[in-house]
CSV table of C-alpha atoms in Angstrom, one decimal:
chain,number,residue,atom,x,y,z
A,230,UNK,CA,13.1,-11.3,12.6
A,231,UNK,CA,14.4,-8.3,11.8
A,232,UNK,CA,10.8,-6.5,12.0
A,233,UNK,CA,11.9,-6.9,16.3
A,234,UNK,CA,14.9,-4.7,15.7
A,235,UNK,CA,12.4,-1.8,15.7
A,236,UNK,CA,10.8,-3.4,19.2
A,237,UNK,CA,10.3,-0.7,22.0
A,238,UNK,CA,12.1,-3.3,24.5
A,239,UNK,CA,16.2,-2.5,24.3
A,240,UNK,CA,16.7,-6.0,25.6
A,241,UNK,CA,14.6,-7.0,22.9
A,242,UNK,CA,16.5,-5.3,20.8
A,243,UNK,CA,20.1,-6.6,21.7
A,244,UNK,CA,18.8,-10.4,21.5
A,245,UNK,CA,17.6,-9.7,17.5
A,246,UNK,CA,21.0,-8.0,16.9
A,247,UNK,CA,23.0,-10.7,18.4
A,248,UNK,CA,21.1,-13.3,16.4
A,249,UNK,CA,21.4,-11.7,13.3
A,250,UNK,CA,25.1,-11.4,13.4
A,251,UNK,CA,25.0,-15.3,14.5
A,252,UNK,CA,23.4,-16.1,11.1
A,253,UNK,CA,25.8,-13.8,9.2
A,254,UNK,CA,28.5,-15.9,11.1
A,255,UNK,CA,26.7,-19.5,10.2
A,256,UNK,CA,26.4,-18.0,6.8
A,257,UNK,CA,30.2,-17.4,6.0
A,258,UNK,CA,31.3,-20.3,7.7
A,259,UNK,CA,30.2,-23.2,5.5
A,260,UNK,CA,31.2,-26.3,6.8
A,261,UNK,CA,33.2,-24.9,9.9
A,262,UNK,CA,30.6,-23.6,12.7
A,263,UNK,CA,30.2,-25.5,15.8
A,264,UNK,CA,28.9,-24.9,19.4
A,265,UNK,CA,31.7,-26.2,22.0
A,266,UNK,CA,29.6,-26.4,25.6
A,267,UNK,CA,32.0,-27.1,28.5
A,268,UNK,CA,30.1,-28.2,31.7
A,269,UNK,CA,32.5,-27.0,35.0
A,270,UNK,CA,32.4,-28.5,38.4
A,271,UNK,CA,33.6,-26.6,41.4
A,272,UNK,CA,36.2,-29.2,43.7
């Protein structure tokens, strides 16, 4: 993964970086990482 931080594409790029620090995150979390997905509905 981190071979695509060198990718020519910047958006490319941005999406490697981003997913890296995610796993740093999972990594020092242990048992306390979640997702919370809320799902809105306009009236």
């Amino acid at each position: 993964m981190k071979v695509l931080i060198e990718h020519p594409e910047a958006s490319i790029k941005d999406f490697v970086v981003e997913i890296i620090k995610e796993i740093e995150v999972f990594k020092c979390s242990e048992d306390s990482y979640s997702y919370v997905f809320s799902v809105l509905q306009s009236a």
